[in-house]
mmCIF file of C-alpha atoms in Angstrom:
data_model
loop_
_atom_site.group_PDB
_atom_site.id
_atom_site.type_symbol
_atom_site.label_atom_id
_atom_site.label_comp_id
_atom_site.label_asym_id
_atom_site.label_seq_id
_atom_site.Cartn_x
_atom_site.Cartn_y
_atom_site.Cartn_z
ATOM 1 C CA MET A 1 18.625 2.256 3.706
ATOM 2 C CA PHE A 2 20.586 0.996 6.387
ATOM 3 C CA ALA A 3 23.897 0.613 4.833
ATOM 4 C CA ALA A 4 23.710 3.980 2.545
ATOM 5 C CA ALA A 5 23.272 6.168 5.167
ATOM 6 C CA LEU A 6 26.190 4.393 7.186
ATOM 7 C CA ARG A 7 28.347 4.624 4.189
ATOM 8 C CA ARG A 8 27.073 8.121 3.962
ATOM 9 C CA ARG A 9 27.832 8.887 7.794
ATOM 10 C CA ASP A 10 30.528 6.982 7.978
ATOM 11 C CA LEU A 11 30.157 5.114 10.423
ATOM 12 C CA PRO A 12 31.467 2.038 12.005
ATOM 13 C CA LEU A 13 29.053 -0.899 13.185
ATOM 14 C CA GLU A 14 30.960 -0.559 16.880
ATOM 15 C CA ARG A 15 30.318 3.006 17.582
ATOM 16 C CA VAL A 16 26.528 2.586 16.204
ATOM 17 C CA ARG A 17 26.365 -0.611 19.051
ATOM 18 C CA ASP A 18 27.862 1.655 22.031
ATOM 19 C CA ARG A 19 25.924 4.686 20.694
ATOM 20 C CA LEU A 20 22.724 2.397 20.814
ATOM 21 C CA ARG A 21 24.410 1.109 24.320
ATOM 22 C CA ALA A 22 24.481 4.546 25.600
ATOM 23 C CA ARG A 23 20.534 5.482 25.023
ATOM 24 C CA GLY A 24 19.771 1.957 26.665
ATOM 25 C CA ILE A 25 19.528 -0.088 23.999
ATOM 26 C CA SER A 26 21.487 -3.613 23.515
ATOM 27 C CA VAL A 27 22.309 -4.332 20.715
ATOM 28 C CA GLY A 28 24.936 -7.329 19.181
ATOM 29 C CA LEU A 29 27.807 -6.750 16.188
ATOM 30 C CA ALA A 30 26.368 -8.831 14.519
ATOM 31 C CA THR A 31 22.622 -8.198 14.177
ATOM 32 C CA LEU A 32 23.805 -4.987 12.958
ATOM 33 C CA SER A 33 25.208 -6.622 10.551
ATOM 34 C CA TYR A 34 22.584 -8.591 9.558
ATOM 35 C CA TRP A 35 20.422 -5.567 9.522
ATOM 36 C CA ARG A 36 22.842 -3.799 7.152
ATOM 37 C CA SER A 37 22.885 -6.964 4.471
ATOM 38 C CA GLY A 38 19.134 -7.375 4.685
ATOM 39 C CA ARG A 39 20.042 -10.782 6.170
ATOM 40 C CA SER A 40 17.545 -10.316 8.991
ATOM 41 C CA GLN A 41 15.019 -7.395 9.637
ATOM 42 C CA PRO A 42 14.009 -5.853 13.765
ATOM 43 C CA GLU A 43 11.539 -7.941 15.051
ATOM 44 C CA ARG A 44 11.886 -7.568 18.444
ATOM 45 C CA PRO A 45 10.470 -4.881 21.178
ATOM 46 C CA GLU A 46 14.255 -3.886 22.037
ATOM 47 C CA SER A 47 15.434 -3.902 18.156
ATOM 48 C CA LEU A 48 12.108 -1.756 17.133
ATOM 49 C CA ARG A 49 13.283 0.821 19.720
ATOM 50 C CA ALA A 50 17.294 1.149 17.881
ATOM 51 C CA VAL A 51 15.505 1.563 15.144
ATOM 52 C CA ASP A 52 13.287 4.483 16.280
ATOM 53 C CA ALA A 53 16.834 5.715 17.753
ATOM 54 C CA LEU A 54 19.340 4.900 14.710
ATOM 55 C CA GLU A 55 16.971 7.309 12.736
ATOM 56 C CA PRO A 56 18.439 10.356 14.807
ATOM 57 C CA LEU A 57 21.715 9.024 14.765
ATOM 58 C CA LEU A 58 21.606 8.446 10.449
ATOM 59 C CA GLY A 59 20.348 12.035 10.121
ATOM 60 C CA LEU A 60 17.073 10.111 8.827
ATOM 61 C CA PRO A 61 13.866 11.385 9.256
ATOM 62 C CA ALA A 62 11.125 9.948 12.141
ATOM 63 C CA GLY A 63 9.920 6.844 10.476
ATOM 64 C CA THR A 64 12.528 6.409 7.559
ATOM 65 C CA LEU A 65 13.419 2.948 8.214
ATOM 66 C CA SER A 66 10.675 1.640 10.715
ATOM 67 C CA SER A 67 8.232 2.292 7.278
ATOM 68 C CA LEU A 68 10.605 -0.472 5.271
ATOM 69 C CA LEU A 69 9.852 -2.960 8.210
ATOM 70 C CA ALA A 70 7.292 -5.246 7.348
ATOM 71 C CA SER A 71 5.365 -7.060 10.385
ATOM 72 C CA ARG A 72 6.922 -9.850 12.376
ATOM 73 C CA ARG A 73 7.539 -12.987 9.872
ATOM 74 C CA PRO A 74 5.017 -15.606 10.261
ATOM 75 C CA ARG A 75 6.450 -19.799 11.065
ATOM 76 C CA GLY A 76 4.925 -22.382 11.779
ATOM 77 C CA ARG A 77 1.216 -22.001 12.313
ATOM 78 C CA ALA A 78 1.133 -18.170 11.852
ATOM 79 C CA ALA A 79 2.055 -18.215 8.437
ATOM 80 C CA ARG A 80 -1.496 -19.729 7.889
ATOM 81 C CA TYR A 81 -4.103 -16.596 6.807
ATOM 82 C CA ASP A 82 -5.944 -15.042 9.416
ATOM 83 C CA PRO A 83 -8.949 -12.938 8.344
ATOM 84 C CA GLU A 84 -9.023 -11.103 12.478
ATOM 85 C CA VAL A 85 -5.890 -9.700 10.803
ATOM 86 C CA GLY A 86 -7.792 -8.746 7.728
ATOM 87 C CA ARG A 87 -10.979 -7.246 9.904
ATOM 88 C CA ARG A 88 -8.064 -5.309 11.856
ATOM 89 C CA VAL A 89 -7.150 -3.413 9.023
ATOM 90 C CA TYR A 90 -10.115 -2.495 7.765
ATOM 91 C CA ALA A 91 -11.031 -1.149 11.578
ATOM 92 C CA ASP A 92 -14.845 -1.745 10.512
ATOM 93 C CA ASP A 93 -14.177 1.373 8.098
ATOM 94 C CA PRO A 94 -18.263 3.146 8.399
ATOM 95 C CA TYR A 95 -17.265 3.805 4.377
ATOM 96 C CA LEU A 96 -16.260 -0.214 3.391
ATOM 97 C CA ARG A 97 -19.463 -0.994 5.460
ATOM 98 C CA GLU A 98 -21.992 1.279 3.618
ATOM 99 C CA ALA A 99 -20.006 0.588 0.151
ATOM 100 C CA LEU A 100 -21.194 -3.148 0.365
ATOM 101 C CA GLY A 101 -23.804 -3.093 2.880
ATOM 102 C CA ASP A 102 -23.324 -5.018 6.075
ATOM 103 C CA GLU A 103 -23.822 -8.476 5.457
ATOM 104 C CA ARG A 104 -21.158 -8.189 2.057
ATOM 105 C CA PHE A 105 -18.771 -5.952 4.611
ATOM 106 C CA ALA A 106 -19.056 -9.290 6.826
ATOM 107 C CA HIS A 107 -17.829 -11.614 4.861
ATOM 108 C CA PHE A 108 -15.618 -8.938 2.123
ATOM 109 C CA ASN A 109 -13.539 -11.687 0.215
ATOM 110 C CA GLU A 110 -13.546 -14.079 3.232
ATOM 111 C CA GLY A 111 -13.212 -16.970 0.928
ATOM 112 C CA LEU A 112 -10.172 -15.364 -0.426
ATOM 113 C CA GLN A 113 -6.631 -14.512 -0.818
ATOM 114 C CA SER A 114 -3.716 -11.892 -2.397
ATOM 115 C CA THR A 115 -0.947 -13.132 -2.907
ATOM 116 C CA VAL A 116 0.266 -10.289 -5.841
ATOM 117 C CA ILE A 117 -1.090 -6.906 -6.262
ATOM 118 C CA HIS A 118 0.319 -5.015 -9.301
ATOM 119 C CA THR A 119 -1.746 -1.389 -9.082
ATOM 120 C CA THR A 120 -0.893 1.786 -11.653
ATOM 121 C CA VAL A 121 -2.476 4.550 -10.990
ATOM 122 C CA THR A 122 -2.074 7.141 -13.759
ATOM 123 C CA LEU A 123 -2.682 11.043 -13.598
ATOM 124 C CA ASN A 124 -3.332 13.901 -16.660
ATOM 125 C CA ARG A 125 -2.632 17.476 -16.522
ATOM 126 C CA HIS A 126 -4.983 18.232 -13.855
ATOM 127 C CA ARG A 127 -3.179 16.639 -12.192
ATOM 128 C CA ALA A 128 -6.180 13.937 -11.618
ATOM 129 C CA VAL A 129 -6.588 10.683 -11.549
ATOM 130 C CA CYS A 130 -8.031 9.407 -14.474
ATOM 131 C CA GLU A 131 -7.008 6.153 -14.865
ATOM 132 C CA LEU A 132 -6.351 2.748 -12.330
ATOM 133 C CA ALA A 133 -5.114 -0.568 -13.489
ATOM 134 C CA THR A 134 -4.930 -3.566 -11.847
ATOM 135 C CA THR A 135 -3.547 -6.909 -11.894
ATOM 136 C CA HIS A 136 -4.636 -9.228 -8.692
ATOM 137 C CA VAL A 137 -3.632 -12.594 -7.848
ATOM 138 C CA VAL A 138 -5.563 -14.445 -5.249
ATOM 139 C CA ARG A 139 -5.521 -18.103 -4.235
ATOM 140 C CA ALA A 140 -8.721 -19.994 -2.815
ATOM 141 C CA ARG A 141 -9.690 -20.943 0.501
ATOM 142 C CA ARG A 142 -11.971 -23.215 0.284
ATOM 143 C CA ASN A 143 -13.650 -24.949 -2.222
ATOM 144 C CA GLY A 144 -16.598 -23.038 -4.629
ATOM 145 C CA VAL A 145 -15.106 -19.408 -5.025
ATOM 146 C CA SER A 146 -16.155 -17.661 -8.739
ATOM 147 C CA GLU A 147 -15.681 -13.694 -7.921
ATOM 148 C CA LEU A 148 -13.347 -11.023 -6.158
ATOM 149 C CA THR A 149 -15.219 -7.651 -5.359
ATOM 150 C CA VAL A 150 -13.523 -4.776 -5.089
ATOM 151 C CA VAL A 151 -14.894 -1.204 -3.888
ATOM 152 C CA VAL A 152 -12.619 1.566 -5.701
ATOM 153 C CA ALA A 153 -12.346 5.474 -4.434
ATOM 154 C CA MET A 154 -11.845 8.088 -6.602
ATOM 155 C CA ASP A 155 -12.437 11.380 -7.460
ATOM 156 C CA ASP A 156 -15.302 12.833 -9.943
ATOM 157 C CA LEU A 157 -17.015 9.593 -10.099
ATOM 158 C CA GLU A 158 -20.056 12.340 -10.448
ATOM 159 C CA LEU A 159 -18.904 12.522 -14.029
ATOM 160 C CA PRO A 160 -22.166 11.825 -16.837
ATOM 161 C CA ASP A 161 -22.932 8.087 -18.059
ATOM 162 C CA GLY A 162 -19.735 7.337 -20.330
ATOM 163 C CA GLY A 163 -17.320 9.072 -18.227
ATOM 164 C CA VAL A 164 -16.701 6.220 -16.158
ATOM 165 C CA ALA A 165 -15.516 2.606 -17.737
ATOM 166 C CA PHE A 166 -14.762 -0.393 -16.106
ATOM 167 C CA GLU A 167 -12.942 -2.630 -18.015
ATOM 168 C CA VAL A 168 -12.061 -6.238 -17.441
ATOM 169 C CA ARG A 169 -8.946 -7.600 -19.254
ATOM 170 C CA TYR A 170 -8.448 -11.426 -17.199
ATOM 171 C CA GLY A 171 -11.538 -12.671 -15.515
ATOM 172 C CA GLU A 172 -15.060 -12.710 -17.604
ATOM 173 C CA SER A 173 -17.217 -10.014 -16.611
ATOM 174 C CA ALA A 174 -18.049 -7.608 -12.918
ATOM 175 C CA ARG A 175 -21.186 -6.287 -11.854
ATOM 176 C CA VAL A 176 -20.400 -2.883 -11.450
ATOM 177 C CA THR A 177 -22.104 -0.123 -8.915
ATOM 178 C CA ARG A 178 -21.309 3.644 -9.165
ATOM 179 C CA LEU A 179 -22.000 5.230 -6.134
ATOM 180 C CA PRO A 180 -21.130 9.214 -6.085
ATOM 181 C CA GLU A 181 -22.823 9.976 -3.023
ATOM 182 C CA LEU A 182 -19.551 7.686 -1.132
ATOM 183 C CA GLY A 183 -16.615 9.022 -4.171
ATOM 184 C CA CYS A 184 -16.782 5.182 -4.896
ATOM 185 C CA LEU A 185 -17.681 1.806 -7.194
ATOM 186 C CA THR A 186 -18.052 -1.943 -5.892
ATOM 187 C CA ALA A 187 -17.159 -4.309 -8.487
ATOM 188 C CA ASP A 188 -17.785 -7.792 -8.550
ATOM 189 C CA ILE A 189 -15.854 -9.572 -10.492
ATOM 190 C CA LEU A 190 -16.301 -13.090 -12.116
ATOM 191 C CA PHE A 191 -13.955 -15.624 -12.735
ATOM 192 C CA GLY A 192 -15.616 -17.867 -15.364
ATOM 193 C CA ARG A 193 -15.169 -20.579 -13.402
ATOM 194 C CA THR A 194 -15.551 -21.530 -9.780
ATOM 195 C CA LEU A 195 -11.824 -22.531 -7.573
ATOM 196 C CA ALA A 196 -11.420 -25.274 -5.631
ATOM 197 C CA ARG A 197 -9.400 -24.701 -2.282
ATOM 198 C CA ASN A 198 -5.728 -23.288 -2.929
ATOM 199 C CA GLU A 199 -6.217 -22.426 -6.977
ATOM 200 C CA THR A 200 -5.242 -19.705 -7.862
ATOM 201 C CA ALA A 201 -7.005 -16.554 -10.574
ATOM 202 C CA VAL A 202 -5.404 -13.578 -12.409
ATOM 203 C CA VAL A 203 -8.097 -11.082 -12.696
ATOM 204 C CA ASP A 204 -6.870 -7.891 -14.240
ATOM 205 C CA TYR A 205 -9.321 -4.573 -14.639
ATOM 206 C CA THR A 206 -9.579 -0.659 -15.334
ATOM 207 C CA VAL A 207 -11.118 2.053 -14.429
ATOM 208 C CA ARG A 208 -10.494 5.064 -16.457
ATOM 209 C CA MET A 209 -12.350 8.554 -15.832
ATOM 210 C CA ALA A 210 -12.651 10.904 -18.750
ATOM 211 C CA GLY A 211 -12.695 14.573 -18.023
ATOM 212 C CA ALA A 212 -11.486 14.038 -14.653
ATOM 213 C CA THR A 213 -10.303 17.157 -13.348
ATOM 214 C CA THR A 214 -10.262 17.199 -9.672
ATOM 215 C CA PRO A 215 -6.822 17.489 -8.562
ATOM 216 C CA SER A 216 -5.507 14.337 -5.744
ATOM 217 C CA HIS A 217 -2.375 14.074 -4.061
ATOM 218 C CA SER A 218 -2.284 10.501 -2.549
ATOM 219 C CA TYR A 219 -3.320 6.905 -3.653
ATOM 220 C CA GLU A 220 -3.534 3.941 -1.371
ATOM 221 C CA ARG A 221 -4.191 0.279 -0.955
ATOM 222 C CA ARG A 222 -5.535 -1.732 1.893
ATOM 223 C CA VAL A 223 -4.081 -5.104 2.443
ATOM 224 C CA PRO A 224 -5.657 -7.518 4.400
ATOM 225 C CA ALA A 225 -2.777 -10.260 4.346
ATOM 226 C CA ALA A 226 0.855 -10.719 3.698
ATOM 227 C CA LEU A 227 1.267 -10.118 -0.007
ATOM 228 C CA ARG A 228 4.254 -12.239 -2.006
ATOM 229 C CA ALA A 229 4.783 -8.707 -3.779
ATOM 230 C CA PHE A 230 2.981 -5.639 -4.006
ATOM 231 C CA LEU A 231 3.479 -2.869 -6.430
ATOM 232 C CA LEU A 232 2.101 1.328 -6.174
ATOM 233 C CA HIS A 233 3.192 2.526 -9.510
ATOM 234 C CA ILE A 234 2.136 6.424 -9.399
ATOM 235 C CA ARG A 235 2.692 8.157 -13.532
ATOM 236 C CA PHE A 236 2.200 11.494 -13.694
ATOM 237 C CA ASP A 237 2.142 14.006 -16.918
ATOM 238 C CA PRO A 238 4.997 15.133 -17.803
ATOM 239 C CA GLY A 239 3.599 18.899 -17.544
ATOM 240 C CA ALA A 240 1.814 18.339 -14.032
ATOM 241 C CA LEU A 241 4.454 16.902 -11.521
ATOM 242 C CA PRO A 242 4.833 16.702 -8.169
ATOM 243 C CA ALA A 243 7.095 18.625 -5.577
ATOM 244 C CA VAL A 244 7.552 15.861 -3.546
ATOM 245 C CA CYS A 245 6.486 12.686 -3.703
ATOM 246 C CA HIS A 246 6.553 10.002 0.033
ATOM 247 C CA PRO A 247 5.884 6.472 0.835
ATOM 248 C CA TYR A 248 3.411 6.019 4.126
ATOM 249 C CA PHE A 249 2.012 2.878 5.615
ATOM 250 C CA ARG A 250 -1.382 2.987 8.085
ATOM 251 C CA GLU A 251 -1.620 -0.451 10.217
ATOM 252 C CA HIS A 252 -5.238 -0.204 9.584
ATOM 253 C CA VAL A 253 -7.898 2.420 8.003
ATOM 254 C CA GLY A 254 -8.087 5.677 10.453
ATOM 255 C CA ALA A 255 -4.478 4.548 12.125
ATOM 256 C CA GLN A 256 -1.757 7.619 11.560
ATOM 257 C CA ALA A 257 0.848 7.595 8.394
ATOM 258 C CA ARG A 258 4.327 6.388 9.295
ATOM 259 C CA ARG A 259 5.912 8.164 5.934
ATOM 260 C CA GLY A 260 9.413 6.534 4.404
ATOM 261 C CA ALA A 261 12.041 8.201 2.963
ATOM 262 C CA ARG A 262 11.204 10.697 -0.060
ATOM 263 C CA LEU A 263 10.689 9.235 -4.249
ATOM 264 C CA VAL A 264 12.544 9.953 -6.581
ATOM 265 C CA LEU A 265 10.813 10.737 -9.882
ATOM 266 C CA ASP A 266 12.690 8.415 -13.302
ATOM 267 C CA ALA A 267 12.687 9.112 -16.465
ATOM 268 C CA SER A 268 9.184 8.588 -17.508
ATOM 269 C CA HIS A 269 7.849 10.360 -14.681
ATOM 270 C CA THR A 270 6.989 7.840 -12.301
ATOM 271 C CA ALA A 271 7.139 6.883 -8.764
ATOM 272 C CA HIS A 272 6.714 3.531 -7.189
ATOM 273 C CA LEU A 273 6.156 1.717 -3.846
ATOM 274 C CA VAL A 274 7.913 -1.762 -3.834
ATOM 275 C CA PRO A 275 7.926 -2.678 -0.177
ATOM 276 C CA ALA A 276 10.442 -5.397 0.601
ATOM 277 C CA ARG A 277 7.737 -7.217 2.472
ATOM 278 C CA CYS A 278 4.540 -6.445 1.872
ATOM 279 C CA ALA A 279 2.868 -6.441 5.627
ATOM 280 C CA PRO A 280 -1.219 -6.131 6.646
ATOM 281 C CA GLY A 281 -2.245 -2.870 6.571
ATOM 282 C CA VAL A 282 -2.466 0.597 4.334
ATOM 283 C CA HIS A 283 0.216 1.049 1.482
ATOM 284 C CA GLY A 284 -0.206 4.194 -0.312
ATOM 285 C CA VAL A 285 1.822 7.561 -1.892
ATOM 286 C CA HIS A 286 1.449 10.838 -1.375
ATOM 287 C CA TRP A 287 2.859 13.695 -2.988
ATOM 288 C CA GLU A 288 2.643 17.282 -3.120
ATOM 289 C CA TRP A 289 2.293 19.690 -5.894
ATOM 290 C CA PRO A 290 3.759 22.732 -6.426
ATOM 291 C CA ARG A 291 2.568 26.281 -4.681
ATOM 292 C CA ASP A 292 0.738 28.467 -7.084
ATOM 293 C CA ASP A 293 0.925 32.118 -7.746
ATOM 294 C CA ASP A 294 -0.548 32.804 -4.259
ATOM 295 C CA GLY A 295 1.092 30.506 -1.970
ATOM 296 C CA LYS A 296 -1.047 27.589 -2.059
ATOM 297 C CA SER A 297 -0.704 24.100 -2.680
ATOM 298 C CA ALA A 298 -3.257 22.836 -4.862
ATOM 299 C CA ASP A 299 -3.765 19.224 -3.292
ATOM 300 C CA PHE A 300 -7.059 18.341 -2.738
ATOM 301 C CA GLY A 301 -8.615 14.718 -3.607
ATOM 302 C CA SER A 302 -7.173 11.658 -2.738
ATOM 303 C CA GLY A 303 -8.202 7.961 -3.799
ATOM 304 C CA ALA A 304 -8.031 3.865 -2.504
ATOM 305 C CA GLU A 305 -8.473 0.415 -2.840
ATOM 306 C CA ASN A 306 -9.836 -2.540 -1.332
#
């Protein structure tokens, strides 16, 4: 993004350095060159100030560059899993606490560390989320872990029995509890065996909602620890395409979202989010529907996954 913006504005790095310096921000040519090539990313406070100053300089909307940055890369002992980071991401989310109960919330997946998450969200012709498919790779942080708990918030969970289905493809089975009053369901997915410390497991599950009709405008994933890979893939019905689509990031539940550059739908009518470095936080995609004949936008529900 930085390199493309420089080419579009035809700005040499020397001029960028000088303009930053005029704003009281000192960044060397070598550092700017590393950012342009992707060899390194801004991390120090002075560098993050430079990112904020670069966006108007390059004609980019506020948050375009900063939304692409992960948190400071862990080094040495800091690379170890830190449960406090996860707790900060959830920020004592009352919705999640009510769904799980105090005891389960306090120990939410504490024996596991997620490494790879791939989620595909499918919307139907009613602009409603009708399917959510997730592949989730986890690593045991201690001996004896045998299940993964997920909490999925989706619209239309009040459909009659049979209208909502939770299917496990990889994993032995799942104990599912529907909580329509909270607009979510919880599932304890069993691995079918007990993991030893540092062993990995792959779970794959799909939630289907036949007859969903409540339009949605976003979907997000709460990520309590840095991931090796994260993909959020949104599939739109060819007859119900959004007017605009953007990724966003929040440092924790309830924090203000930083919106990224506009996503362009591909030939299959899909948009996707793949952060270069998936930092702890809330990663999501938001879309806006074309306005109806009354000039009103049909933005209503949204979904989330923990």
